[in-house]
mmCIF file of C-alpha atoms in Angstrom:
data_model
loop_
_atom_site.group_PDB
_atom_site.id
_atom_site.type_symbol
_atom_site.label_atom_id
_atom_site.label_comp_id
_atom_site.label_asym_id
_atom_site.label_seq_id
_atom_site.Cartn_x
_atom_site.Cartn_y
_atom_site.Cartn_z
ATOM 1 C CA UNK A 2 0.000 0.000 0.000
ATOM 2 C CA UNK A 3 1.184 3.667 -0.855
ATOM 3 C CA UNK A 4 2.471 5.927 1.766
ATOM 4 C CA UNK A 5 -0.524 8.023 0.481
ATOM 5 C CA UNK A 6 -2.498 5.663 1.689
ATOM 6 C CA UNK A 7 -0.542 4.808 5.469
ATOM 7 C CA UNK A 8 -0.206 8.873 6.067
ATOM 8 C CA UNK A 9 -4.075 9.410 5.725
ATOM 9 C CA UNK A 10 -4.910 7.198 7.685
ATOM 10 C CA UNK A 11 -6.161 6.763 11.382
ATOM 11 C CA UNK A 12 -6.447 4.167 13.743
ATOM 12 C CA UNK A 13 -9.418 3.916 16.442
ATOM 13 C CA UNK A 14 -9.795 1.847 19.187
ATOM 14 C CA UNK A 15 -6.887 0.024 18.687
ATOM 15 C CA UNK A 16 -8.774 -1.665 16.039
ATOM 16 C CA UNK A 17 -6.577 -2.178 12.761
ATOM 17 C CA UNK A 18 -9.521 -2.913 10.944
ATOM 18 C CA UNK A 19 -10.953 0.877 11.192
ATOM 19 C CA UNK A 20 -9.751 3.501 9.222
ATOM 20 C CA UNK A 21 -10.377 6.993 9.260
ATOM 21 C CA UNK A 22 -9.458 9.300 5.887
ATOM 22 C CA UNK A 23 -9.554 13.086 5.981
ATOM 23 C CA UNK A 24 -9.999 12.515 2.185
ATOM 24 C CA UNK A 25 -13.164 11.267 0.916
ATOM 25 C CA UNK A 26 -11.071 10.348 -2.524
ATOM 26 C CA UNK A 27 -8.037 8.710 -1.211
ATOM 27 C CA UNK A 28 -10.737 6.413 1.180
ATOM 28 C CA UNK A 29 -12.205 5.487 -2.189
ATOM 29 C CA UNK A 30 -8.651 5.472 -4.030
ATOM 30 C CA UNK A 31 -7.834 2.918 -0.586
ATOM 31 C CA UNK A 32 -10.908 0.526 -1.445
ATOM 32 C CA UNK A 33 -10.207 0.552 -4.844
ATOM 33 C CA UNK A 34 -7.094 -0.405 -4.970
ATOM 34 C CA UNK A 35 -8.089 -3.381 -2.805
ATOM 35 C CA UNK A 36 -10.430 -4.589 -5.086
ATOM 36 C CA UNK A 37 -8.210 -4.427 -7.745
ATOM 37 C CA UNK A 38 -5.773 -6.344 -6.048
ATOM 38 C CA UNK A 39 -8.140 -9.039 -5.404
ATOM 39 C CA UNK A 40 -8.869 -9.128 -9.394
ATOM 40 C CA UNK A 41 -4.879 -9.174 -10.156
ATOM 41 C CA UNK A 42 -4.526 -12.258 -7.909
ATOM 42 C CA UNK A 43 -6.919 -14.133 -9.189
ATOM 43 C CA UNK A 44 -5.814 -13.299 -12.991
ATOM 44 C CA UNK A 45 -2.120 -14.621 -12.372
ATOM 45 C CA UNK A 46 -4.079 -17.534 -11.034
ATOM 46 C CA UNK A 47 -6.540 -17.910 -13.784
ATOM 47 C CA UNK A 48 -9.174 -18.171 -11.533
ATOM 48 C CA UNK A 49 -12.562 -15.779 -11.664
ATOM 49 C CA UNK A 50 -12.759 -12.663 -8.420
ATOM 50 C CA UNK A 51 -16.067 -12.524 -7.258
ATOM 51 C CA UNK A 52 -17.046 -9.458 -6.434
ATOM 52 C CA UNK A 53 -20.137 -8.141 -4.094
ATOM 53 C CA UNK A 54 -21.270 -4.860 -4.878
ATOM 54 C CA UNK A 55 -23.348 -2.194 -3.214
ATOM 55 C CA UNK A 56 -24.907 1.011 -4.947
ATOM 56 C CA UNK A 57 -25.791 4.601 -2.952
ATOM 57 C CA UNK A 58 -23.368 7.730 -3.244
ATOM 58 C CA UNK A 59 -20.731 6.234 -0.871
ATOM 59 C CA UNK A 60 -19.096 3.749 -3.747
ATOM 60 C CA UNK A 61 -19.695 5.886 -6.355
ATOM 61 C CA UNK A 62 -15.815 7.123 -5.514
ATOM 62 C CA UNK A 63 -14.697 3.725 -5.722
ATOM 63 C CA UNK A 64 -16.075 2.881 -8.841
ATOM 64 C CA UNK A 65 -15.001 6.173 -10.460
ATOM 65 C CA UNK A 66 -11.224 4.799 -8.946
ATOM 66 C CA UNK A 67 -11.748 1.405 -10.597
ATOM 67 C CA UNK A 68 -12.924 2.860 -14.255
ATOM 68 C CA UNK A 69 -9.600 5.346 -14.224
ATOM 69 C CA UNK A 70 -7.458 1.806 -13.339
ATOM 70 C CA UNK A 71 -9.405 0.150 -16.286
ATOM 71 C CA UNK A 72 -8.553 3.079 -18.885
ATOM 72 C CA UNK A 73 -5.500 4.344 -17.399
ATOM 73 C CA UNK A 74 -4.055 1.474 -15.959
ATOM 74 C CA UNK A 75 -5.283 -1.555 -17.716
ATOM 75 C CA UNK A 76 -6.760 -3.389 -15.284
ATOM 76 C CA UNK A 77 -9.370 -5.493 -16.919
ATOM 77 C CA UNK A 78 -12.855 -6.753 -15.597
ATOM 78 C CA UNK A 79 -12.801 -9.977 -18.187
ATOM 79 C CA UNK A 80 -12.463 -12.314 -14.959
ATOM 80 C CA UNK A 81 -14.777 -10.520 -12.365
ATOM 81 C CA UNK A 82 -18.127 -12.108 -10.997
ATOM 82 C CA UNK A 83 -20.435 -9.708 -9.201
ATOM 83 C CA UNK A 84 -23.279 -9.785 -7.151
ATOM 84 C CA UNK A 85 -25.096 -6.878 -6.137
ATOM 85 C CA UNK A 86 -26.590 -6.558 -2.559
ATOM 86 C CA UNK A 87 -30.001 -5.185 -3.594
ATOM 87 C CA UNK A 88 -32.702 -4.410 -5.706
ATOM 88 C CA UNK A 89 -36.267 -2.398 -5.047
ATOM 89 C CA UNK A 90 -39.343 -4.169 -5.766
ATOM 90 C CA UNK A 91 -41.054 -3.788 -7.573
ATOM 91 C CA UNK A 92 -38.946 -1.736 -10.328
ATOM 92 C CA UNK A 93 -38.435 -2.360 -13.633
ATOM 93 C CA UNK A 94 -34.212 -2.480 -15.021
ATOM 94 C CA UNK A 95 -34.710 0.563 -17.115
ATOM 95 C CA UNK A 96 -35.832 2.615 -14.601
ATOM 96 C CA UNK A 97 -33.173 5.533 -13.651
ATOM 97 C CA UNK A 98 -33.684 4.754 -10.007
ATOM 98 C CA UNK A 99 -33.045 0.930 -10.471
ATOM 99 C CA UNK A 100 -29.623 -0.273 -9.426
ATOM 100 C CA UNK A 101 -29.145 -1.942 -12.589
ATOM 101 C CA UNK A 102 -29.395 1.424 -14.154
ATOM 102 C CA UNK A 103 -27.227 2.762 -11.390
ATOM 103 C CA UNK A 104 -24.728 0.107 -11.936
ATOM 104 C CA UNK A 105 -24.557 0.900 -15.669
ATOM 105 C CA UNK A 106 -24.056 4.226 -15.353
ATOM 106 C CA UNK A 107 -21.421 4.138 -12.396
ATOM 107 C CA UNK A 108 -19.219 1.221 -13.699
ATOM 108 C CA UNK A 109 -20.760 -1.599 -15.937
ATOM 109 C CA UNK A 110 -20.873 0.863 -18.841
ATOM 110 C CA UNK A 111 -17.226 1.971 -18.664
ATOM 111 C CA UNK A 112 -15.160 -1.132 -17.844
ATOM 112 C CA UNK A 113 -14.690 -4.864 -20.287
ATOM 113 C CA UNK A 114 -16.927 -6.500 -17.826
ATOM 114 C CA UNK A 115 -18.692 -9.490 -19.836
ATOM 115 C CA UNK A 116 -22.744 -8.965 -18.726
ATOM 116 C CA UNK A 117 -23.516 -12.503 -18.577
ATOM 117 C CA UNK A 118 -21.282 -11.887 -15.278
ATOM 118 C CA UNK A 119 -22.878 -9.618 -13.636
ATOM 119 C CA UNK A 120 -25.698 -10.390 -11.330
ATOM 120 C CA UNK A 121 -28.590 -7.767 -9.729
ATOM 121 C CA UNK A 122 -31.687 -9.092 -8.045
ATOM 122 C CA UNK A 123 -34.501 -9.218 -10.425
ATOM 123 C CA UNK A 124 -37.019 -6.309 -9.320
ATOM 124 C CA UNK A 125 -39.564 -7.513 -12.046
ATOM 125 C CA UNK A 126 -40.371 -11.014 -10.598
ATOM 126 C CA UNK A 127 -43.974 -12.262 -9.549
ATOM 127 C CA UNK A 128 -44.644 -12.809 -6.256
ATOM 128 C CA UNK A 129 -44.791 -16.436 -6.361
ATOM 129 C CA UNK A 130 -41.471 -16.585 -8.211
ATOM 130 C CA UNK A 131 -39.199 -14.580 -5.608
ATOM 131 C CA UNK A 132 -38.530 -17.179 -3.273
ATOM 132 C CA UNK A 133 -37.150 -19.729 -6.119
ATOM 133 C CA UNK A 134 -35.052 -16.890 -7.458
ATOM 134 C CA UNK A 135 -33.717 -15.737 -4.173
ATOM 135 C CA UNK A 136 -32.674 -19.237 -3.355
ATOM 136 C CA UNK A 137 -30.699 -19.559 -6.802
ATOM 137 C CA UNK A 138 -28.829 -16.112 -6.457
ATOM 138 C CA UNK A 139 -28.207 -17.641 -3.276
ATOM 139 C CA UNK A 140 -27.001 -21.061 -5.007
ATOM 140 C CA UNK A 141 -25.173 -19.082 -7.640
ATOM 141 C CA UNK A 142 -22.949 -17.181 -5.151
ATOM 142 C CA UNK A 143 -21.963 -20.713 -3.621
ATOM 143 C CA UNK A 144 -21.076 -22.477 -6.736
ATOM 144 C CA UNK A 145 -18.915 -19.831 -7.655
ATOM 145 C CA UNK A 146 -16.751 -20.519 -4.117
ATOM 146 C CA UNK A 147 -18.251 -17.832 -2.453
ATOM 147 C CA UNK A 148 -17.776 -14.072 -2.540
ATOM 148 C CA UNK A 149 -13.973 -12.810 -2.093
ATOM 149 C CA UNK A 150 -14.705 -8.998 -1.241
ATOM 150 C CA UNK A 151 -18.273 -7.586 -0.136
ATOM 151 C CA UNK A 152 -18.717 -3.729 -0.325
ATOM 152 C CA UNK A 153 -21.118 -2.666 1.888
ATOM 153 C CA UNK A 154 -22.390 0.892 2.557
ATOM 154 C CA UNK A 155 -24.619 1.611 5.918
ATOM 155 C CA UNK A 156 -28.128 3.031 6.103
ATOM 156 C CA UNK A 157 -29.084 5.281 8.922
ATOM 157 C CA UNK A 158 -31.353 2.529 10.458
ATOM 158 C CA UNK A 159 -28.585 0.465 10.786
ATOM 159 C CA UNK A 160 -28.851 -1.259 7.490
ATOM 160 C CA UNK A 161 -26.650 -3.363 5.536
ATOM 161 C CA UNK A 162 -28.070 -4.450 1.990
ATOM 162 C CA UNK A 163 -31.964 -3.990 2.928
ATOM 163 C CA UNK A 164 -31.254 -6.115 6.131
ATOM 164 C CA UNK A 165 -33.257 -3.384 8.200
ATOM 165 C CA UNK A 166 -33.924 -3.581 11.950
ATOM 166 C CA UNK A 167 -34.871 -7.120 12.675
ATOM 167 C CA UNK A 168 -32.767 -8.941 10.151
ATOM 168 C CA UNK A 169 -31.063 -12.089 11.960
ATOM 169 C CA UNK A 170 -27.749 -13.291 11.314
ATOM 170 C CA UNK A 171 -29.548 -15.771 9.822
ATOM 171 C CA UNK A 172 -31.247 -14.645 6.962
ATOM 172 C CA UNK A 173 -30.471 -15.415 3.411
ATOM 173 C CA UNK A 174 -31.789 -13.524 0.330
ATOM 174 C CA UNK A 175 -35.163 -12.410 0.524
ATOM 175 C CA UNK A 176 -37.976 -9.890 -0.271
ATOM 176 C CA UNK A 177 -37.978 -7.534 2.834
ATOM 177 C CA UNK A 178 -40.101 -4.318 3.685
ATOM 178 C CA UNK A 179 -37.965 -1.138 3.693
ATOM 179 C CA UNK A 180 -38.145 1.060 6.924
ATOM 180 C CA UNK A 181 -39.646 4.342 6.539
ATOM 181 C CA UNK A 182 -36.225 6.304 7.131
ATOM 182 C CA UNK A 183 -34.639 4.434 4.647
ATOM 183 C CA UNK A 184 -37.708 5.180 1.837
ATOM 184 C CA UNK A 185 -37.480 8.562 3.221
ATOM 185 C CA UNK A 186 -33.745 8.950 2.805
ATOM 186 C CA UNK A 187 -34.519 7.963 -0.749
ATOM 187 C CA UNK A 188 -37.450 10.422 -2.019
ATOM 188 C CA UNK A 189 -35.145 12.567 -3.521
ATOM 189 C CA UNK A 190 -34.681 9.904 -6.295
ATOM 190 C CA UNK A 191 -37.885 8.916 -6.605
ATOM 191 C CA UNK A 192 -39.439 12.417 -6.744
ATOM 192 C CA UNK A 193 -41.178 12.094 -3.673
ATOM 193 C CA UNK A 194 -41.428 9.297 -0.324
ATOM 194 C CA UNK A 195 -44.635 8.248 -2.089
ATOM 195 C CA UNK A 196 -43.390 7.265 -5.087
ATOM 196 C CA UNK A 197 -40.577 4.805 -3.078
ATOM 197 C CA UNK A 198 -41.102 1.208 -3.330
ATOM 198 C CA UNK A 199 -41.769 -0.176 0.200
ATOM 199 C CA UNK A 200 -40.296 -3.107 -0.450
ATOM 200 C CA UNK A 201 -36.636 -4.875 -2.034
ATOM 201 C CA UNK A 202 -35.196 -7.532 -2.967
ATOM 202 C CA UNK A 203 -31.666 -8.351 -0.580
ATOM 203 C CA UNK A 204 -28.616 -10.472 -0.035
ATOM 204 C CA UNK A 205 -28.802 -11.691 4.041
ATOM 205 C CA UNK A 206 -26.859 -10.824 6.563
ATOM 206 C CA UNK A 207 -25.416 -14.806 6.832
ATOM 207 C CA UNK A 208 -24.721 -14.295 3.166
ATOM 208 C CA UNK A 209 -22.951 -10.475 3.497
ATOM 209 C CA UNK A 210 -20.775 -12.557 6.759
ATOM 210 C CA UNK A 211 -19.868 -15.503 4.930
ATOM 211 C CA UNK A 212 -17.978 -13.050 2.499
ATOM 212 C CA UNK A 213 -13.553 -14.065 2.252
ATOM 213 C CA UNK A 214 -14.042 -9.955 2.996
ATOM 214 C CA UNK A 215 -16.194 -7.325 4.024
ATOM 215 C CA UNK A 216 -15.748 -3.599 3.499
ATOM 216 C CA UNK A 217 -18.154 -1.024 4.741
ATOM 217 C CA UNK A 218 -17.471 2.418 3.923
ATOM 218 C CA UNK A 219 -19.353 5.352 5.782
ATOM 219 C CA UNK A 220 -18.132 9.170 4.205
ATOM 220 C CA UNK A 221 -20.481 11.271 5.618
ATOM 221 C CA UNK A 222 -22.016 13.296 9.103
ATOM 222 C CA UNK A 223 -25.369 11.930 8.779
ATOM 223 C CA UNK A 224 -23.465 8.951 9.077
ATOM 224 C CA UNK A 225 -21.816 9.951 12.164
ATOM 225 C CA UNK A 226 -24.481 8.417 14.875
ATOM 226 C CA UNK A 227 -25.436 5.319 13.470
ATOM 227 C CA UNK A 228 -21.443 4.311 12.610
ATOM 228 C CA UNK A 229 -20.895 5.061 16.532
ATOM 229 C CA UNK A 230 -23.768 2.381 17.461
ATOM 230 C CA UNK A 231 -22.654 -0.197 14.487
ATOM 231 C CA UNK A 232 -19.116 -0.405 15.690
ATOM 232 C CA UNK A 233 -19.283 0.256 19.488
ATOM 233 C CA UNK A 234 -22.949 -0.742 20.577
ATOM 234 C CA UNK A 235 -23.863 -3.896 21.622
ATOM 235 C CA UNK A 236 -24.552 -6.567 18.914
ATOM 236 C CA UNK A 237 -28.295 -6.499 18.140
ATOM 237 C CA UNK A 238 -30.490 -7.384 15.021
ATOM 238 C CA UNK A 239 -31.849 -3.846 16.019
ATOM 239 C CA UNK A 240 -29.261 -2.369 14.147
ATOM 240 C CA UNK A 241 -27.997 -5.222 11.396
ATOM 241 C CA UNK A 242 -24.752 -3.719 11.169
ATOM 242 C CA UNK A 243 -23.582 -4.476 14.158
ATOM 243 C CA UNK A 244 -23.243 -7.916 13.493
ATOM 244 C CA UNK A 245 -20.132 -7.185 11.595
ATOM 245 C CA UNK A 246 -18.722 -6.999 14.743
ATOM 246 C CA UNK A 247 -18.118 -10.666 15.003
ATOM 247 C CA UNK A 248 -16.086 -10.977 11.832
ATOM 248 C CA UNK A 249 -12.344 -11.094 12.264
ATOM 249 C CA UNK A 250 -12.373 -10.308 8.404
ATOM 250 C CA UNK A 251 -13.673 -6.983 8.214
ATOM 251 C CA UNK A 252 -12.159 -3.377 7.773
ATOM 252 C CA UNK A 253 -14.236 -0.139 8.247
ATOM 253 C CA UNK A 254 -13.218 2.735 5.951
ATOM 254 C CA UNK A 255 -14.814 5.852 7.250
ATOM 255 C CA UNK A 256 -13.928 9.769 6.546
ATOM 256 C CA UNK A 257 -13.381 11.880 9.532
ATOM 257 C CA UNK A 258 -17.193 12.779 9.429
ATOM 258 C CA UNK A 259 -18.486 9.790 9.780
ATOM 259 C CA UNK A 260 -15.978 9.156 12.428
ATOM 260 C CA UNK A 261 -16.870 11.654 14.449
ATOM 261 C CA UNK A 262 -18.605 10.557 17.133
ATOM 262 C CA UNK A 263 -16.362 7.225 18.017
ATOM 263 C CA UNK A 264 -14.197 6.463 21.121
ATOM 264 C CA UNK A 265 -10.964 7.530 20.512
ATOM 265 C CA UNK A 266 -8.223 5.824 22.188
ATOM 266 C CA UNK A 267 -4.504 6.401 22.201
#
């Protein structure tokens, strides 16, 4: 890693795994260069980098990083699996407020990525035929050896994914009812709260764990309070997040905003 990189950085809590940027870019430049190491590896390997994905302005810097790397640099997407966390449901792909049009526009559109490769939960599906298709993105994820990195950004209820408030450690990907801070925190997109679907389609938070890695970026002060209760409250499926706590394989990469209200120690 660049002493760009070291010299930006803070530790808190003694905690290796937290990371505190006064930069909003070089925290993005940081993640981004960690998923592109995990692609290099795996090319000098031959083998495929499955990738988990997560949409919302916080990884819009990192995917801006990765699509300079692509045209700049050369590194190429030809061996990268993803899986998105999430989908709204009902919404159809086209739809500018669909993550599959938010993933086009942000990245899929700008790197050699083959589509057949790329996987976003299906917001157009009956009723009757989510649980079958949860179950195979579940399946899919497995047969490919499991996800190597998960990026994960962090609602203000707590959320990671859609997991909202009363998500178990348990769950696996399902349809799930969005809170009402999290539809309001998204009327801006929508044109208005009503116009929000009040439901989605997400990965669980055993399948978000089970990840080789887990990243979960936080670059804001609205962020602030809920980051404080995710990494130093006790571990509760009131606040999803804070299950992350139990990994050994997680690193928090948070801006000095969002940082803000933790325990610092010396």
């Amino acid at each position: 890693m660049s002493e760009l990189f070291k010299t930006q950085e803070i530790t808190y809590n003694k905690g290796e795994a937290i990371k505190v940027y006064e930069d909003k870019d070089i925290a993005s430049a940081y993640v981004a260069q960690r998923i592109a190491r995990i692609i290099k590896e795996k090319q000098n390997k031959g083998d495929r980098a499955i990738i988990g994905l997560a949409t919302g302005s916080t990884p819009k810097g990192v995917y801006k990083e990765l699509i300079r790397l692509h045209k700049d640099e050369g590194l190429s997407f030809k061996n990268v699996t993803t899986f998105n966390l999430d989908e709204y449901y009902p919404i159809l792909p086209i739809d500018d407020q669909s993550y599959v049009s938010f993933m086009k526009s942000n990245l899929f559109n700008h790197i050699d990525i083959d589509p057949k490769h790329v996987h976003i939960p299906d917001g157009t599906l009956s009723l009757e035929g989510i649980q079958a298709y949860c179950d195979l993105y579940e399946k899919k994820i497995v047969d490919f050896g499991g996800l190597d990195l998960q990026l994960l950004g962090i609602g203000r209820t707590g959320h990671i994914g859609f997991n909202e408030p009363g998500a178990i450690l348990e769950s696996r990907t399902r349809l799930v009812t969005l809170n009402d801070i999290t539809r309001e925190d998204a009327k801006d997109d929508f044109g208005g709260k009503d116009k929000v679907p009040t439901q989605a389609i997400t990965m669980g938070v055993q399948t978000i764990t089970q990840a080789k890695e887990v990243i979960l970026m936080a670059l804001s002060q609205r962020k602030a309070e809920i980051i404080k209760k995710a990494l130093e409250g006790e571990i509760s499926a009131d606040i999803p997040a804070t299950f992350l706590q139990r990994l050994s394989h997680v690193e928090y990469i948070l801006d000095n905003e969002a940082a803000s209200l933790l325990s610092r120690t010396e």
